[in-house]
PDB file as gemmi writes it, atoms N, CA and C in Angstrom:
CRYST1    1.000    1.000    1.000  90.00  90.00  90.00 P 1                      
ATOM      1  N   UNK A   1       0.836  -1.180   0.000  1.00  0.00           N  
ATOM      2  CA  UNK A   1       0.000   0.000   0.000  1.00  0.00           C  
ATOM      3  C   UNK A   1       0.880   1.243   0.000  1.00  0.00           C  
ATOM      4  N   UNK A   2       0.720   2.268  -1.071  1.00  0.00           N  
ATOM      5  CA  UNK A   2       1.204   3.620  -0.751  1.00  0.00           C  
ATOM      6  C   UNK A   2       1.013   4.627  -0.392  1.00  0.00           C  
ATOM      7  N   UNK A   3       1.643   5.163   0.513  1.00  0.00           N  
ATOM      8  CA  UNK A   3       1.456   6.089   1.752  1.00  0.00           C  
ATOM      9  C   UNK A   3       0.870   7.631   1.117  1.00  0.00           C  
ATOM     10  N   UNK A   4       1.613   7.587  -0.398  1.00  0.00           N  
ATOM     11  CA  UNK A   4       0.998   8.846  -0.675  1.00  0.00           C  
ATOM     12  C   UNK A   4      -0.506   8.487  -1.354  1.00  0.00           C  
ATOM     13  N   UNK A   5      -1.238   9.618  -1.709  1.00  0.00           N  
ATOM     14  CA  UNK A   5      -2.763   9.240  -1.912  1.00  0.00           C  
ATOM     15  C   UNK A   5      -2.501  10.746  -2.805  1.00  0.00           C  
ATOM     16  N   UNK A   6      -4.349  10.227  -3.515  1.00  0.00           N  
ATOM     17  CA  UNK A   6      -4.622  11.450  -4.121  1.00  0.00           C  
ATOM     18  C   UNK A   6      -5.762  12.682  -3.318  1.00  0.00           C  
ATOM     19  N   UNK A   7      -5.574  13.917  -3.788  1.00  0.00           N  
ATOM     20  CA  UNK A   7      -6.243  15.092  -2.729  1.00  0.00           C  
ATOM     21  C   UNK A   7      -7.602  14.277  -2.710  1.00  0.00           C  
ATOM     22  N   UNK A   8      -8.214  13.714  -3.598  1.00  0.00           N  
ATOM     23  CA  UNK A   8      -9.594  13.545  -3.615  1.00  0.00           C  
ATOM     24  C   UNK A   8      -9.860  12.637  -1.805  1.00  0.00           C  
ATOM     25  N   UNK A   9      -8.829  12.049  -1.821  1.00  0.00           N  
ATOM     26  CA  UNK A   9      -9.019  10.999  -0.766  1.00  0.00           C  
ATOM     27  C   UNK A   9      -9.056  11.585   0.586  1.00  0.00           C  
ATOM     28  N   UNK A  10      -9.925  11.061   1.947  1.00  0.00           N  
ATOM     29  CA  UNK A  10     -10.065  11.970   2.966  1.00  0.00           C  
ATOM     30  C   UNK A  10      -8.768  12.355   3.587  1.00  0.00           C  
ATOM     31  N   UNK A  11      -7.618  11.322   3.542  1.00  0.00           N  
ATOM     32  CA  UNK A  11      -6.584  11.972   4.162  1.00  0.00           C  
ATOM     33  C   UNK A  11      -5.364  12.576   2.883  1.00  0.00           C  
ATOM     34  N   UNK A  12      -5.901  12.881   2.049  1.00  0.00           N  
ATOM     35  CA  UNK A  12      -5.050  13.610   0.589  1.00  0.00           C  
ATOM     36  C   UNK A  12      -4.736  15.038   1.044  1.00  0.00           C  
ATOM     37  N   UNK A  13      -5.930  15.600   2.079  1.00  0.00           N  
ATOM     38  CA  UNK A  13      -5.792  16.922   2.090  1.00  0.00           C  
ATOM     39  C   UNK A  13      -4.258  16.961   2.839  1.00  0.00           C  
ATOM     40  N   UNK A  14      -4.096  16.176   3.966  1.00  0.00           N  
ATOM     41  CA  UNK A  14      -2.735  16.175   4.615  1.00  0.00           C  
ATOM     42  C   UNK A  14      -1.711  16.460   4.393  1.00  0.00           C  
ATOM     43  N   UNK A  15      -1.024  16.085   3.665  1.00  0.00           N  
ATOM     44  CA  UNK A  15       0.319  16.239   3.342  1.00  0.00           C  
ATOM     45  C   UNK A  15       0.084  17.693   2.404  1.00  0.00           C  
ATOM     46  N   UNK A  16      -0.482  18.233   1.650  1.00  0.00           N  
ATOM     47  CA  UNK A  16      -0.707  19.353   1.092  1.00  0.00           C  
ATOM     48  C   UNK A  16      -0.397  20.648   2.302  1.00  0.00           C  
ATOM     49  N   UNK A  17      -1.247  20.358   2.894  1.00  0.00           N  
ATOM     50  CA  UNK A  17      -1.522  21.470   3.926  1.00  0.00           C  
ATOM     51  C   UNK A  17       0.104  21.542   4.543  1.00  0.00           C  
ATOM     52  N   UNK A  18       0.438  20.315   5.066  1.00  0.00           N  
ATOM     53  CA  UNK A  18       1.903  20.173   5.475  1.00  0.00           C  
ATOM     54  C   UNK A  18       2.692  21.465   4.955  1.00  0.00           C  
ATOM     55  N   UNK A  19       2.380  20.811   3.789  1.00  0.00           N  
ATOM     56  CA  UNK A  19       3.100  21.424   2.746  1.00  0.00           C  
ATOM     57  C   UNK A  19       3.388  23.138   3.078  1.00  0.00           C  
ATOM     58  N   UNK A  20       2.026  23.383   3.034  1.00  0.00           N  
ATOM     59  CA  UNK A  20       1.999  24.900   3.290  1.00  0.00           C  
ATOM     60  C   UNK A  20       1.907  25.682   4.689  1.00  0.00           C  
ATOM     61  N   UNK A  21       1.792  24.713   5.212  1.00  0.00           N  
ATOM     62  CA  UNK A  21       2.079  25.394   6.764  1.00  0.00           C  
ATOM     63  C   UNK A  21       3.904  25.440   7.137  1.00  0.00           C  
ATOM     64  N   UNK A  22       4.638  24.121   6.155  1.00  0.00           N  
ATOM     65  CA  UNK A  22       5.761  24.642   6.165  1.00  0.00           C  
ATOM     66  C   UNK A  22       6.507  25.833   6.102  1.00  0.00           C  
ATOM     67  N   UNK A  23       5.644  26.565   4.626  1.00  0.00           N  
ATOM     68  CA  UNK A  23       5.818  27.427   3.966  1.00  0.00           C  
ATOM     69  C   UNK A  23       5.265  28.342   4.950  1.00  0.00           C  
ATOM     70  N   UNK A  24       4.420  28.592   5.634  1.00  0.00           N  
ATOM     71  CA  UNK A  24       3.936  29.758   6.603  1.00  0.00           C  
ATOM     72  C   UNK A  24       5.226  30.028   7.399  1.00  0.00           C  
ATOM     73  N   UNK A  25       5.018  28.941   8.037  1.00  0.00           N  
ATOM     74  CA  UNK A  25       6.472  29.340   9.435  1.00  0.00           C  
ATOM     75  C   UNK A  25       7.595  29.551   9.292  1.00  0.00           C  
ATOM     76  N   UNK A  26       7.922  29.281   7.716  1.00  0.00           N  
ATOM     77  CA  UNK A  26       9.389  29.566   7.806  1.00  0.00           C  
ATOM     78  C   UNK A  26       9.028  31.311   6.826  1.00  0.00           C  
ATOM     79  N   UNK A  27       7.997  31.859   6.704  1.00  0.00           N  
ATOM     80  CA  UNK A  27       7.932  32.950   6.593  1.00  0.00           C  
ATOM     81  C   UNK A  27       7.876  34.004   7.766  1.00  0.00           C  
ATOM     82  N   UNK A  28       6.902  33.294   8.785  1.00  0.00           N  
ATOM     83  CA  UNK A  28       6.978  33.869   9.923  1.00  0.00           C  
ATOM     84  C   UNK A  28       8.099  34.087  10.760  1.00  0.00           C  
ATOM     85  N   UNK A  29       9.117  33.027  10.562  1.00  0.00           N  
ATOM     86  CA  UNK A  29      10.651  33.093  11.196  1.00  0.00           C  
ATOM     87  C   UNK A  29      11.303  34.282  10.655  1.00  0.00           C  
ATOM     88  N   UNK A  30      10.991  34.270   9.188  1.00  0.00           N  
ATOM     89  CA  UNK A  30      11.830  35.168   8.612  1.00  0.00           C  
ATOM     90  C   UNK A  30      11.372  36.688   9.192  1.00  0.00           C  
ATOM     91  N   UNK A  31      10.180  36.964   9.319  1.00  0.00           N  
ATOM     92  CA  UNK A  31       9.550  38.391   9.126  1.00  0.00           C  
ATOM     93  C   UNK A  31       9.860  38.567  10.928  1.00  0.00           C  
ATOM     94  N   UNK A  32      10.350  37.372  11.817  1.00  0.00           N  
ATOM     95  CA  UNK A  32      10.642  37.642  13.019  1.00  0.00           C  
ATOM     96  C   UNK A  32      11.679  37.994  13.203  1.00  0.00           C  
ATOM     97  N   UNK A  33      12.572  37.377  12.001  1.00  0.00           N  
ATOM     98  CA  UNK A  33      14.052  38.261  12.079  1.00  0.00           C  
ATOM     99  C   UNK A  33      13.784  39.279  11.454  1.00  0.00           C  
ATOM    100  N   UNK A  34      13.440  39.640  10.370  1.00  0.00           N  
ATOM    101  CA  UNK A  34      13.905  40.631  10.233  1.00  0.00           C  
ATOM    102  C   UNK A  34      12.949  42.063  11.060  1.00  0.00           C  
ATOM    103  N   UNK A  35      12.289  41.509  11.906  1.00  0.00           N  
ATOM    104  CA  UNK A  35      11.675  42.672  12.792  1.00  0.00           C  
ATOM    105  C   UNK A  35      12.375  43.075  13.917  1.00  0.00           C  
ATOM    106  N   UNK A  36      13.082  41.667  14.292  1.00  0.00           N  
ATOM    107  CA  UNK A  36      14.507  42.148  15.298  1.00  0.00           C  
ATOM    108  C   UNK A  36      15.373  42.496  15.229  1.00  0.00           C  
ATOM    109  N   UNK A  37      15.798  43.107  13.489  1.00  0.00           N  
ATOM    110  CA  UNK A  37      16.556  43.719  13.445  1.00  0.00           C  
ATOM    111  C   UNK A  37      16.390  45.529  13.151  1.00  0.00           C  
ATOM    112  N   UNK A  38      15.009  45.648  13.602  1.00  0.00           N  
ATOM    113  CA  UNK A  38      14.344  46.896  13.525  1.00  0.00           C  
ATOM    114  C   UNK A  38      14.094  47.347  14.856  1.00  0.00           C  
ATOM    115  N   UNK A  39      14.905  46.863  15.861  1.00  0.00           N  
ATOM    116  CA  UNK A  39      14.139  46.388  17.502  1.00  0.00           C  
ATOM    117  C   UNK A  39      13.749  45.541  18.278  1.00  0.00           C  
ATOM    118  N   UNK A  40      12.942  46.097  19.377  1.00  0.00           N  
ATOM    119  CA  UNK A  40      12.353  44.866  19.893  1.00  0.00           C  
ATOM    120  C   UNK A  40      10.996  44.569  18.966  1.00  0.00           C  
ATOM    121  N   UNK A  41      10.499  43.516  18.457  1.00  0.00           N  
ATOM    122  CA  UNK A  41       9.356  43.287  18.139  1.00  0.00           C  
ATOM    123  C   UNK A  41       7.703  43.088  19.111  1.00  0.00           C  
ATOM    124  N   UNK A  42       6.891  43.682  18.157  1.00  0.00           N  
ATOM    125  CA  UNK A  42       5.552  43.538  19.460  1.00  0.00           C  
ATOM    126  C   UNK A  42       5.192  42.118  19.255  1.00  0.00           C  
ATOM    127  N   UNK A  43       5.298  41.654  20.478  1.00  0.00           N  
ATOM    128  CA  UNK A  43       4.536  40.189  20.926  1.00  0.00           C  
ATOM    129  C   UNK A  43       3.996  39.376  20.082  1.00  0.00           C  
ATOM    130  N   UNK A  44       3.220  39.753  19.101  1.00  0.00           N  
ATOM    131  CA  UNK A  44       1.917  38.756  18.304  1.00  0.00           C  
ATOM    132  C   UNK A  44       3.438  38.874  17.099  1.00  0.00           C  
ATOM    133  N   UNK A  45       4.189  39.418  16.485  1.00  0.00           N  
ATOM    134  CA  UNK A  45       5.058  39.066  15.764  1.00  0.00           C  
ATOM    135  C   UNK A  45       6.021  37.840  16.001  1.00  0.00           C  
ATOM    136  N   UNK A  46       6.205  38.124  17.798  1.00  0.00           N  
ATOM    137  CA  UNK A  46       7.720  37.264  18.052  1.00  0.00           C  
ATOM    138  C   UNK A  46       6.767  35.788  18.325  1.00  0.00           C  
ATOM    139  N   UNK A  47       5.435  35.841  18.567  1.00  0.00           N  
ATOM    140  CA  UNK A  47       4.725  34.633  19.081  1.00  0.00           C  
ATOM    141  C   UNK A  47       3.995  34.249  17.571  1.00  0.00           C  
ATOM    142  N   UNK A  48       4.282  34.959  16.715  1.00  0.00           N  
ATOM    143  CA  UNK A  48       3.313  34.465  15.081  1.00  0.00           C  
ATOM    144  C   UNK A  48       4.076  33.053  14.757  1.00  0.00           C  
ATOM    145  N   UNK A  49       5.136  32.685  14.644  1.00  0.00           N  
ATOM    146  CA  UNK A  49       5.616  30.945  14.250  1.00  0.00           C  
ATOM    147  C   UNK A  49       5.480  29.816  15.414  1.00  0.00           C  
ATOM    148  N   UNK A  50       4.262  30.390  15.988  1.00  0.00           N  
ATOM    149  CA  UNK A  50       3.835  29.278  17.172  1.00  0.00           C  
ATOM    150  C   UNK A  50       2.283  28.243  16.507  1.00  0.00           C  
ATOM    151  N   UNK A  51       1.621  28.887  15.750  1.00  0.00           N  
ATOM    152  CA  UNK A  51       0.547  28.503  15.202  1.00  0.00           C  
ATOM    153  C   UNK A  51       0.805  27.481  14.114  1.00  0.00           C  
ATOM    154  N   UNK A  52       1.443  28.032  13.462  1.00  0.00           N  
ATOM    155  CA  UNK A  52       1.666  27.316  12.197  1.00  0.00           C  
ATOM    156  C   UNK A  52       2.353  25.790  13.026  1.00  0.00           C  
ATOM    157  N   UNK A  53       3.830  26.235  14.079  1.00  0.00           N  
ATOM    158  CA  UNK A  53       4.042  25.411  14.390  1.00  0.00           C  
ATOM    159  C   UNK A  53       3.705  24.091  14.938  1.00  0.00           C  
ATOM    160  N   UNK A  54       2.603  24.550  15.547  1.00  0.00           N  
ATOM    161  CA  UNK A  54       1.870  23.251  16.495  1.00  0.00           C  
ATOM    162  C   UNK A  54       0.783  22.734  15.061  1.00  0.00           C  
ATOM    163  N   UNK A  55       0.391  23.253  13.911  1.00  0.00           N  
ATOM    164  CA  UNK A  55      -0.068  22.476  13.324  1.00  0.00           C  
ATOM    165  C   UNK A  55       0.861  21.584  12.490  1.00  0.00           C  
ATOM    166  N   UNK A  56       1.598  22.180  12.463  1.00  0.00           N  
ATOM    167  CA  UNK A  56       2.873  21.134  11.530  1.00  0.00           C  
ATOM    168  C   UNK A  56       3.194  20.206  12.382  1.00  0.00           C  
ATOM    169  N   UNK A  57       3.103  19.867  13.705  1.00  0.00           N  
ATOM    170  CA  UNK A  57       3.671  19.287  14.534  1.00  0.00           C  
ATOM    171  C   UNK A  57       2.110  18.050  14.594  1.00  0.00           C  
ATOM    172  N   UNK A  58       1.261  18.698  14.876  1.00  0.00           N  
ATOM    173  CA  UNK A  58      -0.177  17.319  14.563  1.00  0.00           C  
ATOM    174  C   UNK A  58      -0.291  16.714  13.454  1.00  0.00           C  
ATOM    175  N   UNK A  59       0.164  17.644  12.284  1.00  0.00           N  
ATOM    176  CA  UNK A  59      -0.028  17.351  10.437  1.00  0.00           C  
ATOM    177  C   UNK A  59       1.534  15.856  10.134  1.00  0.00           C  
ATOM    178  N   UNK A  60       2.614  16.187  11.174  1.00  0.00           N  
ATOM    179  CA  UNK A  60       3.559  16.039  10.791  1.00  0.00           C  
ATOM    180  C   UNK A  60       3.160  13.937  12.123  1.00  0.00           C  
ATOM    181  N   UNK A  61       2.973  14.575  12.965  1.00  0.00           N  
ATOM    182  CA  UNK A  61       2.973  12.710  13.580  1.00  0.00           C  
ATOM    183  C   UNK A  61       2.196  12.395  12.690  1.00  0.00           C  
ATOM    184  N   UNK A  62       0.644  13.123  12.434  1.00  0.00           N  
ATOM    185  CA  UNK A  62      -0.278  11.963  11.381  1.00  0.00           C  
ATOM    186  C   UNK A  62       0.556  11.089  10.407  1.00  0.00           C  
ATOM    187  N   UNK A  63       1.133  12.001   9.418  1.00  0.00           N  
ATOM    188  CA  UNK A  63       1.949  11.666   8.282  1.00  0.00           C  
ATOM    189  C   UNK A  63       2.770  10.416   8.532  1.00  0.00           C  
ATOM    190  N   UNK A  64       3.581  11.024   9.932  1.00  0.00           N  
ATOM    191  CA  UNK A  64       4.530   9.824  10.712  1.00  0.00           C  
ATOM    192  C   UNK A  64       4.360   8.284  10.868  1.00  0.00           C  
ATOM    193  N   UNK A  65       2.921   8.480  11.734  1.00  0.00           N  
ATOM    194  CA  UNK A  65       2.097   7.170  11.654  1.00  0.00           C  
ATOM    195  C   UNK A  65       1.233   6.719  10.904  1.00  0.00           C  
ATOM    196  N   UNK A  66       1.204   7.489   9.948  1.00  0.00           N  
ATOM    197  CA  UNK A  66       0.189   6.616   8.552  1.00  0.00           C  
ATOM    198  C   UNK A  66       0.673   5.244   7.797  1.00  0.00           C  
ATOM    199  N   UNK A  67       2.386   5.169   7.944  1.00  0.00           N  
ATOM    200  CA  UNK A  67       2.664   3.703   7.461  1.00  0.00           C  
ATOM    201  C   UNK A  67       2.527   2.352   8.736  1.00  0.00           C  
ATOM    202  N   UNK A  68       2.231   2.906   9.717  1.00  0.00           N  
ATOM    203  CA  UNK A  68       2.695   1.966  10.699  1.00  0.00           C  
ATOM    204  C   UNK A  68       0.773   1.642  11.134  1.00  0.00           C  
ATOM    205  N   UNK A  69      -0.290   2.814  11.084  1.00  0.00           N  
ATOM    206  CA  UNK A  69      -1.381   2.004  11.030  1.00  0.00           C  
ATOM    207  C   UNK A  69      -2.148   1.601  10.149  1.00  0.00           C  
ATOM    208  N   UNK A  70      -1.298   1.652   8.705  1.00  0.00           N  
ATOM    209  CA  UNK A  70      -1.505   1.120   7.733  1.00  0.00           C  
ATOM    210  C   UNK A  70      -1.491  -0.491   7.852  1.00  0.00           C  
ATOM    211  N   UNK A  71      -0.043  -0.732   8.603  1.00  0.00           N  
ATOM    212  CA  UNK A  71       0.287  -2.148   8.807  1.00  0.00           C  
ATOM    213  C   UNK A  71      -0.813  -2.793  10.158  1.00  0.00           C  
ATOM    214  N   UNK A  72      -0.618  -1.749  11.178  1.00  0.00           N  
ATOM    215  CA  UNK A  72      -1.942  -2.367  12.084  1.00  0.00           C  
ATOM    216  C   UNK A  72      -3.536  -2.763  11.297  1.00  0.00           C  
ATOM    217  N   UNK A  73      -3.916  -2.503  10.414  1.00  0.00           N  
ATOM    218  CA  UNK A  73      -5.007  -2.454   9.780  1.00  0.00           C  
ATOM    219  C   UNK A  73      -5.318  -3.825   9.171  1.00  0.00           C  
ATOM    220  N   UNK A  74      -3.625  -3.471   8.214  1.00  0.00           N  
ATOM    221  CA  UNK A  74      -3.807  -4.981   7.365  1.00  0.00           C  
ATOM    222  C   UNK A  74      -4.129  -6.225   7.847  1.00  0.00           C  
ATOM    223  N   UNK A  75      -3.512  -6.512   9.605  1.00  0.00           N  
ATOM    224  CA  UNK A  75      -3.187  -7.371  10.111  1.00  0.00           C  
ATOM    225  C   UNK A  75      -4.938  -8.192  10.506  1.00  0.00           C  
TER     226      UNK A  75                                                      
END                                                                             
């Protein structure tokens, strides 16, 4: 069985989104540096790559364990 799928499929949306929440936080890192180098930054800037993070972090075990309860399934 292969782990990747197509979007149509309920867990297709997954790895997409991954995808782009990658792409969020490592924008948000960036726009955190470069706001610290303008100063101190206000709060909701230096705390903005916390969101993205914790979803990459739920998006990212799913992904993790999709081959392993793939195999619990088969069994």
């Amino acid at each position: 069985m292969s782990t990747s799928s197509s979007p149509s499929s309920s867990k297709g949306w997954v790895r997409p989104t991954h995808r782009w929440l990658s792409m969020a936080f490592t924008l948000t890192v960036v726009a955190n540096f470069v706001a610290m180098t303008q100063g101190q930054p206000p709060a909701w800037i230096t705390y903005s790559p916390l969101p993205p993070l914790f979803l990459l972090l739920l998006t990212g075990l799913y992904l993790f364990m999709l081959p392993y309860i793939a195999k619990w399934r088969a069994r």
